[in-house]
């Protein structure tokens, strides 16, 4: 039982969904968890500490400035001695406080003081959930590593209102918590360092123009996140992309290939390198310091190109070569021959080959169909989400490292 013996700090904030938290306490206890409840002042308008205490079977914490409670455990101990913190319901107000680091009551103080995993089950009116302020706060919290379950869509407590904002059912919260614990126990890459490159590079022509490509960074970012989830200490070197930084990785933002190479080399030594970036093969030999003017009658300027450093190959042949080096081969023709050649030429252990012909929609899209090329042969992976490709690759890397 994943929750057996776990101490769960349950923060109940002020929303009508608080009544479901009573059932949540029962469900958690049924699974062998110890539940330590913290209630906000708002929560006590909906359900009583008496009911919460009767179900949890222990003390209910409500006050930050309670001499009795502070002597007994203290808010810092409350924050640290739990195996996980669950916020149910998580109100717009409490999430706004968390996103801004406010600590003006026991619940918000515990949340600021904790280093434990936090799972939030939001509950609010759909208009509040979709408000730009809430959207910003949720994005900030997700970036800070807070996990969310729900909200769900459906009827609201307010008559005639429907939309997304209902707290999910207690059993869904329990399942999300179990998933969080089994993920936390599953860290085969703990203690390993990884470097991932992602996105395109921009090679300047002059101060306003550049050479670029259609890479979105989705696959590279997903791989960085997947390696981090398995416990690796990940440095993600990204070219200019419009997607958010993944959580739990060290970001280095660069523009040009030469900057990307420098960032990768300074992140060595590492156990794993996954070079996913669509690095421009060429840069403009000398980019103009001023914007190049169009002069009537003079015709277009000639751009002379210079070859960019090959980052994958540099890492693959480096004195501090990581144990596992993975490259990508985005091709529109003769995929496997090219990938196999790349394996040797670039000093890689794996080449993830994909067909990026425009009709596949892979470049810039969210799905990917890849073939994993190694010295042992070629494996065809089915068409998957880029996140699923990332998870599968991260697992494979972990297995390889365990064997090595
Ligand atoms: O040779 P090609 O560009 O097809 O090789 C693709 C692989 O090499 C990718 O893993 C890409 O990240 C890497 N690469 C690189 N530096 C370059 C060109 C490609 O790291 N200058």
Tab-separated table of C-alpha atoms and ligand atoms in Angstrom:
chain	number	residue	atom	x	y	z
A	1	UNK	CA	0.000	0.000	0.000
A	2	UNK	CA	1.653	3.174	-1.209
A	3	UNK	CA	0.166	5.359	1.533
A	4	UNK	CA	0.697	2.976	4.465
A	5	UNK	CA	2.586	4.700	7.271
A	6	UNK	CA	2.783	8.006	5.409
A	7	UNK	CA	2.122	11.197	7.299
A	8	UNK	CA	-0.042	13.500	5.213
A	9	UNK	CA	-0.481	17.109	6.214
A	10	UNK	CA	-3.933	18.011	4.910
A	11	UNK	CA	-4.545	21.723	4.479
A	12	UNK	CA	-8.237	22.539	4.228
A	13	UNK	CA	-8.952	26.021	2.874
A	14	UNK	CA	-12.234	27.891	2.803
A	15	UNK	CA	-14.501	26.616	0.080
A	16	UNK	CA	-17.728	24.687	-0.098
A	17	UNK	CA	-15.728	21.694	-1.349
A	18	UNK	CA	-14.308	21.444	2.193
A	19	UNK	CA	-17.106	18.981	2.953
A	20	UNK	CA	-15.413	16.524	0.582
A	21	UNK	CA	-12.238	16.792	2.652
A	22	UNK	CA	-13.987	14.917	5.434
A	23	UNK	CA	-14.373	11.967	3.106
A	24	UNK	CA	-10.790	12.469	1.911
A	25	UNK	CA	-9.566	12.044	5.499
A	26	UNK	CA	-11.440	8.731	5.726
A	27	UNK	CA	-10.051	7.520	2.409
A	28	UNK	CA	-6.496	8.385	3.410
A	29	UNK	CA	-6.850	6.672	6.772
A	30	UNK	CA	-8.379	3.577	5.172
A	31	UNK	CA	-5.127	3.293	3.224
A	32	UNK	CA	-3.029	3.433	6.352
A	33	UNK	CA	-1.973	7.076	6.187
A	34	UNK	CA	-1.746	9.341	9.208
A	35	UNK	CA	-3.606	12.600	8.538
A	36	UNK	CA	-2.560	15.830	10.250
A	37	UNK	CA	-5.160	18.485	9.438
A	38	UNK	CA	-4.569	22.221	9.183
A	39	UNK	CA	-7.652	24.394	8.679
A	40	UNK	CA	-7.777	28.008	7.560
A	41	UNK	CA	-10.224	30.426	9.158
A	42	UNK	CA	-12.276	30.202	5.964
A	43	UNK	CA	-12.456	26.407	6.154
A	44	UNK	CA	-13.961	26.657	9.621
A	45	UNK	CA	-16.902	28.557	8.135
A	46	UNK	CA	-17.776	25.442	6.136
A	47	UNK	CA	-16.842	22.513	8.373
A	48	UNK	CA	-15.869	22.353	12.024
A	49	UNK	CA	-12.529	21.406	13.559
A	50	UNK	CA	-14.543	19.002	15.688
A	51	UNK	CA	-15.678	16.995	12.662
A	52	UNK	CA	-12.200	17.081	11.123
A	53	UNK	CA	-10.574	15.975	14.386
A	54	UNK	CA	-13.109	13.200	14.912
A	55	UNK	CA	-12.238	11.725	11.520
A	56	UNK	CA	-8.488	12.310	11.603
A	57	UNK	CA	-8.249	11.071	15.157
A	58	UNK	CA	-5.774	13.707	16.260
A	59	UNK	CA	-5.148	17.372	16.848
A	60	UNK	CA	-6.456	19.871	14.290
A	61	UNK	CA	-4.153	22.822	13.734
A	62	UNK	CA	-5.850	26.149	13.123
A	63	UNK	CA	-3.774	28.947	14.647
A	64	UNK	CA	-0.368	30.319	13.785
A	65	UNK	CA	-0.048	32.179	17.068
A	66	UNK	CA	-1.272	29.413	19.342
A	67	UNK	CA	1.020	28.934	22.300
A	68	UNK	CA	-0.278	25.433	22.794
A	69	UNK	CA	0.223	24.331	19.165
A	70	UNK	CA	3.598	25.999	18.812
A	71	UNK	CA	4.884	24.338	21.972
A	72	UNK	CA	3.556	21.037	20.805
A	73	UNK	CA	5.004	20.930	17.274
A	74	UNK	CA	5.522	24.380	15.771
A	75	UNK	CA	4.764	25.359	12.205
A	76	UNK	CA	8.236	24.529	10.923
A	77	UNK	CA	8.009	20.992	12.227
A	78	UNK	CA	4.502	20.678	10.803
A	79	UNK	CA	5.915	21.762	7.454
A	80	UNK	CA	8.868	19.393	7.501
A	81	UNK	CA	7.690	16.263	9.251
A	82	UNK	CA	5.003	15.374	6.754
A	83	UNK	CA	5.773	12.977	3.914
A	84	UNK	CA	3.587	15.135	1.674
A	85	UNK	CA	1.185	18.039	1.913
A	86	UNK	CA	-2.245	17.920	0.307
A	87	UNK	CA	-4.290	21.097	-0.110
A	88	UNK	CA	-7.960	20.256	-0.544
A	89	UNK	CA	-9.735	22.405	-1.388
A	90	UNK	CA	-7.056	24.785	-2.692
A	91	UNK	CA	-8.800	28.124	-3.010
A	92	UNK	CA	-7.876	30.955	-5.392
A	93	UNK	CA	-6.868	33.003	-2.367
A	94	UNK	CA	-4.534	30.399	-0.875
A	95	UNK	CA	-2.916	29.755	-4.264
A	96	UNK	CA	-2.404	33.499	-4.759
A	97	UNK	CA	-0.677	33.660	-1.389
A	98	UNK	CA	1.518	30.680	-2.213
A	99	UNK	CA	2.468	32.052	-5.618
A	100	UNK	CA	3.613	35.258	-3.956
A	101	UNK	CA	5.235	33.789	-0.876
A	102	UNK	CA	2.770	35.304	1.609
A	103	UNK	CA	2.568	33.763	5.070
A	104	UNK	CA	-0.146	35.404	7.155
A	105	UNK	CA	-1.806	32.342	8.660
A	106	UNK	CA	-0.823	28.811	9.620
A	107	UNK	CA	-1.654	27.211	6.240
A	108	UNK	CA	0.279	29.732	4.134
A	109	UNK	CA	3.196	29.731	6.590
A	110	UNK	CA	3.471	25.950	6.515
A	111	UNK	CA	3.376	26.040	2.701
A	112	UNK	CA	6.185	28.590	2.594
A	113	UNK	CA	8.277	26.677	5.127
A	114	UNK	CA	7.948	23.234	3.604
A	115	UNK	CA	10.411	21.271	1.514
A	116	UNK	CA	7.971	18.360	1.075
A	117	UNK	CA	6.010	17.538	-2.088
A	118	UNK	CA	2.760	19.492	-2.302
A	119	UNK	CA	-0.368	18.334	-4.115
A	120	UNK	CA	-3.140	20.899	-4.630
A	121	UNK	CA	-6.751	20.125	-5.502
A	122	UNK	CA	-8.160	23.497	-6.610
A	123	UNK	CA	-11.813	24.358	-6.129
A	124	UNK	CA	-13.414	27.628	-7.104
A	125	UNK	CA	-15.956	29.272	-9.332
A	126	UNK	CA	-15.105	28.761	-13.053
A	127	UNK	CA	-14.734	32.512	-13.569
A	128	UNK	CA	-12.171	32.624	-10.785
A	129	UNK	CA	-10.348	29.589	-12.196
A	130	UNK	CA	-10.127	31.137	-15.663
A	131	UNK	CA	-9.222	34.615	-14.403
A	132	UNK	CA	-5.812	35.729	-15.701
A	133	UNK	CA	-4.596	36.239	-12.128
A	134	UNK	CA	-5.380	32.613	-11.234
A	135	UNK	CA	-3.873	31.393	-14.509
A	136	UNK	CA	-0.660	33.260	-13.662
A	137	UNK	CA	-0.608	31.923	-10.108
A	138	UNK	CA	-1.190	28.328	-11.202
A	139	UNK	CA	1.606	28.613	-13.796
A	140	UNK	CA	3.949	30.014	-11.146
A	141	UNK	CA	3.088	27.268	-8.695
A	142	UNK	CA	3.512	24.554	-11.320
A	143	UNK	CA	6.923	25.995	-12.077
A	144	UNK	CA	7.735	25.910	-8.375
A	145	UNK	CA	7.009	22.177	-8.453
A	146	UNK	CA	3.526	22.180	-6.917
A	147	UNK	CA	1.442	19.310	-8.318
A	148	UNK	CA	-2.182	19.758	-9.247
A	149	UNK	CA	-5.104	17.375	-9.462
A	150	UNK	CA	-8.184	18.858	-11.133
A	151	UNK	CA	-10.258	20.933	-11.013
A	152	UNK	CA	-12.975	19.083	-12.860
A	153	UNK	CA	-15.750	20.402	-15.051
A	154	UNK	CA	-19.373	20.288	-13.975
A	155	UNK	CA	-22.131	21.943	-11.983
A	156	UNK	CA	-21.085	24.496	-9.385
A	157	UNK	CA	-22.516	25.106	-5.955
A	158	UNK	CA	-23.835	28.423	-7.281
A	159	UNK	CA	-27.131	27.696	-8.973
A	160	UNK	CA	-27.042	27.532	-12.753
A	161	UNK	CA	-23.259	27.891	-13.006
A	162	UNK	CA	-21.198	25.285	-14.772
A	163	UNK	CA	-17.629	25.078	-16.022
A	164	UNK	CA	-14.203	24.055	-14.767
A	165	UNK	CA	-13.633	24.643	-11.083
A	166	UNK	CA	-15.070	21.737	-9.101
A	167	UNK	CA	-12.708	19.959	-6.766
A	168	UNK	CA	-12.073	16.400	-7.977
A	169	UNK	CA	-13.464	13.543	-5.918
A	170	UNK	CA	-11.491	12.314	-2.877
A	171	UNK	CA	-10.493	9.049	-4.576
A	172	UNK	CA	-8.901	10.993	-7.428
A	173	UNK	CA	-6.894	12.979	-4.910
A	174	UNK	CA	-5.817	9.724	-3.273
A	175	UNK	CA	-4.743	8.330	-6.665
A	176	UNK	CA	-2.761	11.489	-7.472
A	177	UNK	CA	-1.056	11.271	-4.104
A	178	UNK	CA	-0.168	7.614	-4.649
A	179	UNK	CA	1.264	8.524	-8.049
A	180	UNK	CA	3.318	11.262	-6.442
A	181	UNK	CA	4.782	8.820	-3.917
A	182	UNK	CA	5.519	6.097	-6.425
A	183	UNK	CA	7.265	8.675	-8.621
A	184	UNK	CA	9.290	9.858	-5.641
A	185	UNK	CA	10.418	6.284	-4.960
A	186	UNK	CA	11.318	5.704	-8.607
A	187	UNK	CA	14.557	7.655	-9.104
A	188	UNK	CA	16.959	5.423	-11.050
A	189	UNK	CA	18.919	8.485	-12.191
A	190	UNK	CA	19.461	9.949	-8.716
A	191	UNK	CA	23.016	11.232	-8.425
A	192	UNK	CA	23.503	11.355	-12.219
A	193	UNK	CA	24.168	14.532	-14.166
A	194	UNK	CA	22.644	15.137	-17.588
A	195	UNK	CA	23.040	17.821	-20.245
A	196	UNK	CA	20.270	18.307	-22.789
A	197	UNK	CA	20.195	20.724	-25.722
A	198	UNK	CA	16.883	21.812	-27.185
A	199	UNK	CA	15.257	24.194	-29.625
A	200	UNK	CA	16.693	25.920	-32.660
A	201	UNK	CA	19.645	28.264	-32.775
A	202	UNK	CA	19.410	31.767	-34.158
A	203	UNK	CA	22.378	32.838	-36.228
A	204	UNK	CA	22.455	36.601	-36.655
A	205	UNK	CA	22.730	38.214	-40.079
A	206	UNK	CA	22.632	41.712	-38.634
A	207	UNK	CA	21.150	43.153	-35.414
A	208	UNK	CA	17.564	42.474	-36.543
A	209	UNK	CA	17.733	39.461	-38.854
A	210	UNK	CA	18.745	35.891	-38.229
A	211	UNK	CA	18.789	32.392	-39.721
A	212	UNK	CA	16.544	29.983	-37.821
A	213	UNK	CA	14.603	26.738	-38.208
A	214	UNK	CA	11.229	25.328	-37.207
A	215	UNK	CA	12.294	23.461	-34.065
A	216	UNK	CA	9.877	24.175	-31.184
A	217	UNK	CA	12.012	22.707	-28.396
A	218	UNK	CA	9.119	20.438	-27.343
A	219	UNK	CA	10.995	17.155	-27.656
A	220	UNK	CA	14.187	18.407	-26.023
A	221	UNK	CA	12.363	20.089	-23.162
A	222	UNK	CA	10.284	16.940	-22.601
A	223	UNK	CA	13.458	14.829	-22.426
A	224	UNK	CA	15.048	17.201	-19.914
A	225	UNK	CA	11.909	17.022	-17.761
A	226	UNK	CA	11.733	13.207	-18.048
A	227	UNK	CA	15.371	12.791	-16.970
A	228	UNK	CA	14.758	15.149	-14.041
A	229	UNK	CA	11.685	13.152	-12.991
A	230	UNK	CA	13.879	10.059	-12.793
A	231	UNK	CA	16.141	11.939	-10.405
A	232	UNK	CA	18.886	13.265	-12.699
A	233	UNK	CA	20.450	16.660	-12.106
A	234	UNK	CA	19.692	18.196	-15.507
A	235	UNK	CA	21.147	21.225	-17.266
A	236	UNK	CA	18.969	22.210	-20.211
A	237	UNK	CA	20.689	24.420	-22.765
A	238	UNK	CA	17.961	25.878	-24.930
A	239	UNK	CA	17.928	28.031	-28.012
A	240	UNK	CA	15.126	30.599	-28.415
A	241	UNK	CA	11.750	28.860	-27.951
A	242	UNK	CA	8.271	30.014	-26.996
A	243	UNK	CA	7.450	27.126	-24.644
A	244	UNK	CA	7.934	27.417	-20.858
A	245	UNK	CA	11.050	26.179	-19.048
A	246	UNK	CA	10.414	22.699	-17.617
A	247	UNK	CA	10.346	22.349	-13.844
A	248	UNK	CA	13.207	20.910	-11.893
A	249	UNK	CA	16.030	21.601	-14.353
A	250	UNK	CA	18.811	24.179	-14.493
A	251	UNK	CA	18.164	26.380	-17.527
A	252	UNK	CA	20.756	28.021	-19.731
A	253	UNK	CA	19.237	30.175	-22.470
A	254	UNK	CA	21.369	30.788	-25.551
A	255	UNK	CA	20.882	32.048	-29.093
A	256	UNK	CA	23.778	30.994	-31.313
A	257	UNK	CA	25.378	27.580	-31.871
A	258	UNK	CA	28.714	28.799	-30.557
A	259	UNK	CA	27.030	29.946	-27.326
A	260	UNK	CA	25.263	26.595	-27.095
A	261	UNK	CA	28.557	24.714	-27.415
A	262	UNK	CA	30.189	26.890	-24.735
A	263	UNK	CA	27.258	26.294	-22.367
A	264	UNK	CA	27.368	22.529	-22.978
A	265	UNK	CA	31.118	22.322	-22.402
A	266	UNK	CA	30.903	24.297	-19.196
A	267	UNK	CA	28.219	21.894	-17.928
A	268	UNK	CA	30.646	18.934	-18.256
A	269	UNK	CA	31.399	16.535	-16.643
A	270	UNK	CA	28.131	14.649	-16.907
A	271	UNK	CA	26.920	11.052	-17.113
A	272	UNK	CA	24.415	11.700	-19.880
A	273	UNK	CA	24.272	14.030	-22.881
A	274	UNK	CA	21.182	14.207	-25.065
A	275	UNK	CA	21.677	16.623	-27.904
A	276	UNK	CA	18.246	17.361	-29.295
A	277	UNK	CA	18.717	20.941	-30.476
A	278	UNK	CA	18.304	21.674	-34.159
A	279	UNK	CA	21.629	23.468	-34.330
A	280	UNK	CA	22.068	25.575	-37.444
A	281	UNK	CA	24.764	23.968	-39.571
A	282	UNK	CA	25.971	27.341	-40.739
A	283	UNK	CA	26.264	30.821	-39.361
A	284	UNK	CA	26.848	34.049	-41.234
A	285	UNK	CA	30.628	34.356	-41.309
A	286	UNK	CA	30.611	37.936	-40.096
A	287	UNK	CA	27.263	39.291	-39.036
A	288	UNK	CA	26.807	42.985	-39.789
A	289	UNK	CA	27.042	45.376	-36.844
A	290	UNK	CA	24.395	47.675	-38.345
A	291	UNK	CA	21.176	46.708	-40.056
A	292	UNK	CA	21.915	45.913	-43.707
A	293	UNK	CA	20.186	48.542	-45.845
A	294	UNK	CA	18.287	47.857	-49.020
A	295	UNK	CA	19.776	50.254	-51.555
A	296	UNK	CA	17.756	50.696	-54.757
A	297	UNK	CA	19.588	49.356	-57.774
A	298	UNK	CA	22.227	47.526	-55.734
A	299	UNK	CA	20.575	44.097	-55.560
A	300	UNK	CA	20.649	41.684	-52.591
A	301	UNK	CA	23.717	41.327	-50.394
A	302	UNK	CA	25.745	38.138	-50.524
A	303	UNK	CA	25.814	36.225	-47.270
A	304	UNK	CA	28.913	34.213	-46.773
A	305	UNK	CA	28.447	31.322	-44.384
A	306	UNK	CA	30.812	29.561	-42.009
A	307	UNK	CA	30.312	26.096	-40.548
A	308	UNK	CA	29.089	25.916	-36.980
A	309	UNK	CA	30.753	23.632	-34.453
A	310	UNK	CA	29.085	20.227	-34.162
A	311	UNK	CA	28.106	20.095	-30.502
A	312	UNK	CA	27.098	16.430	-30.470
A	313	UNK	CA	30.311	15.376	-32.140
A	314	UNK	CA	32.412	17.560	-29.845
A	315	UNK	CA	30.802	15.974	-26.790
A	316	UNK	CA	30.933	12.479	-28.319
A	317	UNK	CA	34.698	12.737	-28.766
A	318	UNK	CA	35.488	14.781	-25.675
A	319	UNK	CA	38.047	13.717	-23.056
A	320	UNK	CA	35.212	14.028	-20.542
A	321	UNK	CA	32.716	12.202	-22.761
A	322	UNK	CA	29.573	11.342	-20.794
A	323	UNK	CA	28.898	7.604	-20.434
A	324	UNK	CA	25.742	7.890	-22.523
A	325	UNK	CA	25.645	10.206	-25.524
A	326	UNK	CA	22.437	10.493	-27.529
A	327	UNK	CA	21.888	12.416	-30.727
A	328	UNK	CA	18.920	13.031	-32.958
A	329	UNK	CA	18.728	12.678	-36.693
A	330	UNK	CA	15.997	14.690	-38.282
A	331	UNK	CA	15.916	13.661	-41.889
A	332	UNK	CA	13.575	13.805	-44.796
A	333	UNK	CA	15.182	10.889	-46.666
A	334	UNK	CA	17.312	7.744	-46.180
A	335	UNK	CA	16.690	7.911	-42.456
A	336	UNK	CA	18.396	4.792	-41.195
A	337	UNK	CA	21.562	4.929	-43.313
A	338	UNK	CA	22.086	8.509	-42.233
A	339	UNK	CA	21.405	7.736	-38.580
A	340	UNK	CA	23.776	4.767	-38.566
A	341	UNK	CA	26.527	6.848	-40.102
A	342	UNK	CA	25.894	9.576	-37.529
A	343	UNK	CA	26.317	7.095	-34.688
A	344	UNK	CA	29.931	6.502	-35.700
A	345	UNK	CA	30.811	9.938	-36.948
A	346	UNK	CA	29.475	11.772	-33.906
A	347	UNK	CA	30.536	9.274	-31.265
A	348	UNK	CA	27.000	8.622	-30.037
A	349	UNK	CA	25.540	5.540	-28.326
A	350	UNK	CA	22.050	6.174	-29.646
A	351	UNK	CA	20.639	8.152	-32.504
A	352	UNK	CA	16.951	8.895	-32.301
A	353	UNK	CA	15.932	9.098	-35.930
A	354	UNK	CA	12.780	10.784	-37.113
A	355	UNK	CA	11.338	11.705	-40.453
A	356	UNK	CA	10.685	15.427	-40.437
A	357	UNK	CA	9.173	15.674	-43.901
A	358	UNK	CA	6.572	18.472	-43.721
A	359	UNK	CA	3.656	16.026	-44.147
A	360	UNK	CA	4.589	14.250	-40.873
A	361	UNK	CA	3.920	17.436	-38.854
A	362	UNK	CA	6.643	16.341	-36.399
A	363	UNK	CA	8.788	19.453	-36.573
A	364	UNK	CA	7.006	21.930	-34.308
A	365	UNK	CA	4.186	19.439	-33.500
A	366	UNK	CA	3.372	17.555	-30.297
A	367	UNK	CA	3.731	13.968	-31.545
A	368	UNK	CA	6.715	12.036	-32.756
A	369	UNK	CA	7.384	8.708	-34.419
A	370	UNK	CA	10.990	7.725	-33.909
A	371	UNK	CA	13.398	4.889	-34.547
A	372	UNK	CA	16.113	4.221	-32.030
A	373	UNK	CA	19.375	3.395	-33.755
A	374	UNK	CA	22.236	1.865	-31.784
A	375	UNK	CA	25.096	-0.509	-32.519
A	376	UNK	CA	22.673	-3.310	-31.635
A	377	UNK	CA	20.278	-2.404	-34.411
A	378	UNK	CA	17.180	-0.385	-35.070
A	379	UNK	CA	14.034	-0.280	-32.965
A	380	UNK	CA	10.825	1.184	-34.312
A	381	UNK	CA	8.818	3.025	-31.677
A	382	UNK	CA	5.134	3.646	-32.348
A	383	UNK	CA	3.756	7.112	-32.932
A	384	UNK	CA	3.615	8.740	-29.489
A	385	UNK	CA	3.287	12.011	-27.696
A	386	UNK	CA	6.647	13.787	-27.390
A	387	UNK	CA	6.318	13.383	-23.596
A	388	UNK	CA	5.915	9.617	-23.984
A	389	UNK	CA	8.955	9.445	-26.287
A	390	UNK	CA	10.867	11.397	-23.638
A	391	UNK	CA	9.824	9.031	-20.828
A	392	UNK	CA	10.722	5.950	-22.832
A	393	UNK	CA	14.102	7.381	-23.784
A	394	UNK	CA	14.865	8.452	-20.208
A	395	UNK	CA	14.036	4.910	-18.985
A	396	UNK	CA	16.248	3.406	-21.647
A	397	UNK	CA	19.118	5.687	-20.659
A	398	UNK	CA	18.666	4.709	-16.995
A	399	UNK	CA	18.812	0.996	-17.928
A	400	UNK	CA	21.965	1.526	-20.008
A	401	UNK	CA	23.677	3.411	-17.199
A	402	UNK	CA	22.732	0.753	-14.676
A	403	UNK	CA	24.381	-1.882	-16.915
A	404	UNK	CA	27.459	0.211	-17.726
B	1	LIG	O1	24.157	16.170	-38.621
B	1	LIG	P1	22.832	16.495	-38.075
B	1	LIG	O2	22.599	17.960	-37.905
B	1	LIG	O3	21.680	15.840	-38.761
B	1	LIG	O4	22.887	15.836	-36.636
B	1	LIG	C1	21.832	15.962	-35.751
B	1	LIG	C2	22.322	15.710	-34.372
B	1	LIG	O5	23.530	16.408	-34.125
B	1	LIG	C3	21.359	16.235	-33.332
B	1	LIG	O6	21.500	15.444	-32.163
B	1	LIG	C4	21.861	17.650	-33.097
B	1	LIG	O7	21.492	18.129	-31.815
B	1	LIG	C5	23.352	17.472	-33.213
B	1	LIG	N1	24.049	18.630	-33.752
B	1	LIG	C6	24.855	19.367	-32.928
B	1	LIG	N2	25.564	20.425	-33.434
B	1	LIG	C7	25.484	20.752	-34.739
B	1	LIG	C8	24.649	20.000	-35.585
B	1	LIG	C9	23.953	18.941	-35.066
B	1	LIG	O8	24.922	19.078	-31.735
B	1	LIG	N3	26.166	21.771	-35.190
